[in-house]
PDB file of C-alpha atoms in Angstrom:
ATOM      1  CA  SER A  16       2.792 -80.296 107.992  1.00 44.00           C
ATOM      2  CA  LEU A  17       1.566 -83.821 108.595  1.00 49.00           C
ATOM      3  CA  SER A  18      -1.970 -84.904 109.181  1.00 49.00           C
ATOM      4  CA  ALA A  19      -3.488 -88.242 110.008  1.00 50.00           C
ATOM      5  CA  THR A  20      -6.961 -89.561 109.542  1.00 53.00           C
ATOM      6  CA  ALA A  21      -8.534 -92.417 111.392  1.00 51.00           C
ATOM      7  CA  SER A  22      -9.506 -95.450 109.393  1.00 52.00           C
ATOM      8  CA  PRO A  23     -12.857 -97.056 110.132  1.00 53.00           C
ATOM      9  CA  PRO A  24     -12.617-100.303 112.107  1.00 52.00           C
ATOM     10  CA  VAL A  25     -12.392-103.424 110.004  1.00 47.00           C
ATOM     11  CA  THR A  26     -13.751-106.820 110.917  1.00 48.00           C
ATOM     12  CA  LEU A  27     -11.320-109.555 110.037  1.00 45.00           C
ATOM     13  CA  THR A  28     -12.238-113.210 110.147  1.00 49.00           C
ATOM     14  CA  ILE A  29      -9.268-115.514 110.431  1.00 47.00           C
ATOM     15  CA  SER A  30      -9.714-119.104 109.421  1.00 51.00           C
ATOM     16  CA  THR A  31      -7.302-121.959 108.913  1.00 48.00           C
ATOM     17  CA  ASN A  32      -9.451-123.102 105.998  1.00 52.00           C
ATOM     18  CA  VAL A  33      -7.922-121.474 102.916  1.00 48.00           C
ATOM     19  CA  SER A  34     -11.202-121.584 100.996  1.00 50.00           C
ATOM     20  CA  ASP A  35     -12.655-119.255 103.660  1.00 48.00           C
ATOM     21  CA  VAL A  36     -10.014-116.594 103.018  1.00 47.00           C
ATOM     22  CA  SER A  37     -11.213-113.692 100.948  1.00 50.00           C
ATOM     23  CA  GLU A  38      -9.406-110.623  99.775  1.00 50.00           C
ATOM     24  CA  GLY A  39     -10.551-107.533 101.575  1.00 55.00           C
ATOM     25  CA  SER A  40      -9.633-103.918 101.762  1.00 54.00           C
ATOM     26  CA  ILE A  41      -6.758-103.361 104.145  1.00 54.00           C
ATOM     27  CA  THR A  42      -5.330 -99.871 104.266  1.00 57.00           C
ATOM     28  CA  ALA A  43      -1.673 -99.100 104.840  1.00 55.00           C
ATOM     29  CA  ALA A  44      -2.626 -97.451 108.127  1.00 59.00           C
ATOM     30  CA  GLN A  45      -3.834-100.728 109.628  1.00 73.00           C
ATOM     31  CA  HIS A  46      -1.470-102.684 111.815  1.00 79.00           C
ATOM     32  CA  PHE A  47      -1.790-106.247 112.952  1.00 81.00           C
ATOM     33  CA  LYS A  48       0.040-108.106 115.695  1.00 87.00           C
ATOM     34  CA  ASN A  49       0.974-111.747 116.067  1.00 87.00           C
ATOM     35  CA  THR A  50      -1.771-112.030 118.679  1.00 87.00           C
ATOM     36  CA  ASP A  51      -4.267-111.443 115.830  1.00 88.00           C
ATOM     37  CA  LEU A  52      -3.199-114.757 114.270  1.00 87.00           C
ATOM     38  CA  PRO A  53      -4.921-118.089 114.925  1.00 88.00           C
ATOM     39  CA  PRO A  54      -3.328-119.980 117.852  1.00 90.00           C
ATOM     40  CA  ALA A  55      -2.218-122.775 115.514  1.00 87.00           C
ATOM     41  CA  LEU A  56       0.135-120.373 113.729  1.00 87.00           C
ATOM     42  CA  LEU A  57       1.634-119.185 117.002  1.00 88.00           C
ATOM     43  CA  LYS A  58       2.303-122.706 118.272  1.00 89.00           C
ATOM     44  CA  ASP A  59       5.981-123.634 117.910  1.00 89.00           C
ATOM     45  CA  LYS A  60       6.565-120.194 116.313  1.00 88.00           C
ATOM     46  CA  LYS A  61       5.191-121.626 113.056  1.00 90.00           C
ATOM     47  CA  TRP A  62       4.229-118.167 111.740  1.00 92.00           C
ATOM     48  CA  ARG A  63       7.762-116.808 111.989  1.00 90.00           C
ATOM     49  CA  ARG A  64       9.742-119.988 111.346  1.00 92.00           C
ATOM     50  CA  VAL A  65       7.717-121.426 108.493  1.00 93.00           C
ATOM     51  CA  VAL A  66       5.161-119.047 106.991  1.00 94.00           C
ATOM     52  CA  ILE A  67       7.221-115.846 106.928  1.00 94.00           C
ATOM     53  CA  SER A  68      10.414-117.586 105.811  1.00 94.00           C
ATOM     54  CA  THR A  69       8.507-119.333 103.000  1.00 95.00           C
ATOM     55  CA  LEU A  70       6.900-116.034 101.995  1.00 96.00           C
ATOM     56  CA  PHE A  71      10.383-114.450 101.836  1.00 95.00           C
ATOM     57  CA  LEU A  72      11.616-117.282  99.605  1.00 95.00           C
ATOM     58  CA  TRP A  73       8.618-116.752  97.327  1.00 96.00           C
ATOM     59  CA  ALA A  74       9.193-112.973  97.239  1.00 96.00           C
ATOM     60  CA  ALA A  75      12.854-113.469  96.341  1.00 95.00           C
ATOM     61  CA  SER A  76      11.798-115.488  93.296  1.00 95.00           C
ATOM     62  CA  GLN A  77       9.625-112.681  91.907  1.00 94.00           C
ATOM     63  CA  ALA A  78      10.788-110.595  88.944  1.00 93.00           C
ATOM     64  CA  ASP A  79      10.633-107.321  90.896  1.00 93.00           C
ATOM     65  CA  VAL A  80      10.885-107.909  94.646  1.00 91.00           C
ATOM     66  CA  PHE A  81      10.310-104.217  95.361  1.00 93.00           C
ATOM     67  CA  ASN A  82       6.934-104.086  93.613  1.00 92.00           C
ATOM     68  CA  ILE A  83       4.904-106.967  95.006  1.00 94.00           C
ATOM     69  CA  THR A  84       1.252-106.085  95.540  1.00 92.00           C
ATOM     70  CA  LYS A  85      -0.853-107.001  98.551  1.00 89.00           C
ATOM     71  CA  ALA A  86      -2.992-109.133  96.239  1.00 91.00           C
ATOM     72  CA  GLN A  87       0.082-111.112  95.147  1.00 94.00           C
ATOM     73  CA  ILE A  88       1.109-111.636  98.773  1.00 93.00           C
ATOM     74  CA  ALA A  89      -2.426-112.760  99.663  1.00 91.00           C
ATOM     75  CA  SER A  90      -2.380-115.204  96.761  1.00 94.00           C
ATOM     76  CA  ALA A  91       1.006-116.585  97.817  1.00 95.00           C
ATOM     77  CA  LEU A  92      -0.210-117.032 101.400  1.00 93.00           C
ATOM     78  CA  LYS A  93      -3.268-118.917 100.103  1.00 93.00           C
ATOM     79  CA  HIS A  94      -0.825-121.446  98.638  1.00 94.00           C
ATOM     80  CA  ILE A  95       1.597-121.485 101.583  1.00 93.00           C
ATOM     81  CA  LEU A  96      -0.905-121.954 104.433  1.00 90.00           C
ATOM     82  CA  PRO A  97      -2.369-125.302 103.268  1.00 90.00           C
ATOM     83  CA  VAL A  98       1.155-126.728 103.121  1.00 88.00           C
ATOM     84  CA  VAL A  99       1.901-125.508 106.653  1.00 81.00           C
ATOM     85  CA  PHE A 100      -1.258-127.125 108.002  1.00 76.00           C
TER      86      PHE A 100
END
């Protein structure tokens, strides 16, 4: 038997300024879409072409690619995004 519980809504502030990014609590049940991204990341498919591909390269360089935490991904993105912009 499977059951599902609703997660409370979360307010997410997206900023292109990396110093404004803070780690929050994001549950596995939450889903985001590309339309949730800032327009600058959607322009010229920058999110997919540059950010995601760079994140994959970073992940491939990790000791255990199957056990990367959300905090590690957030930290990597904090370093990747300033280079993209």
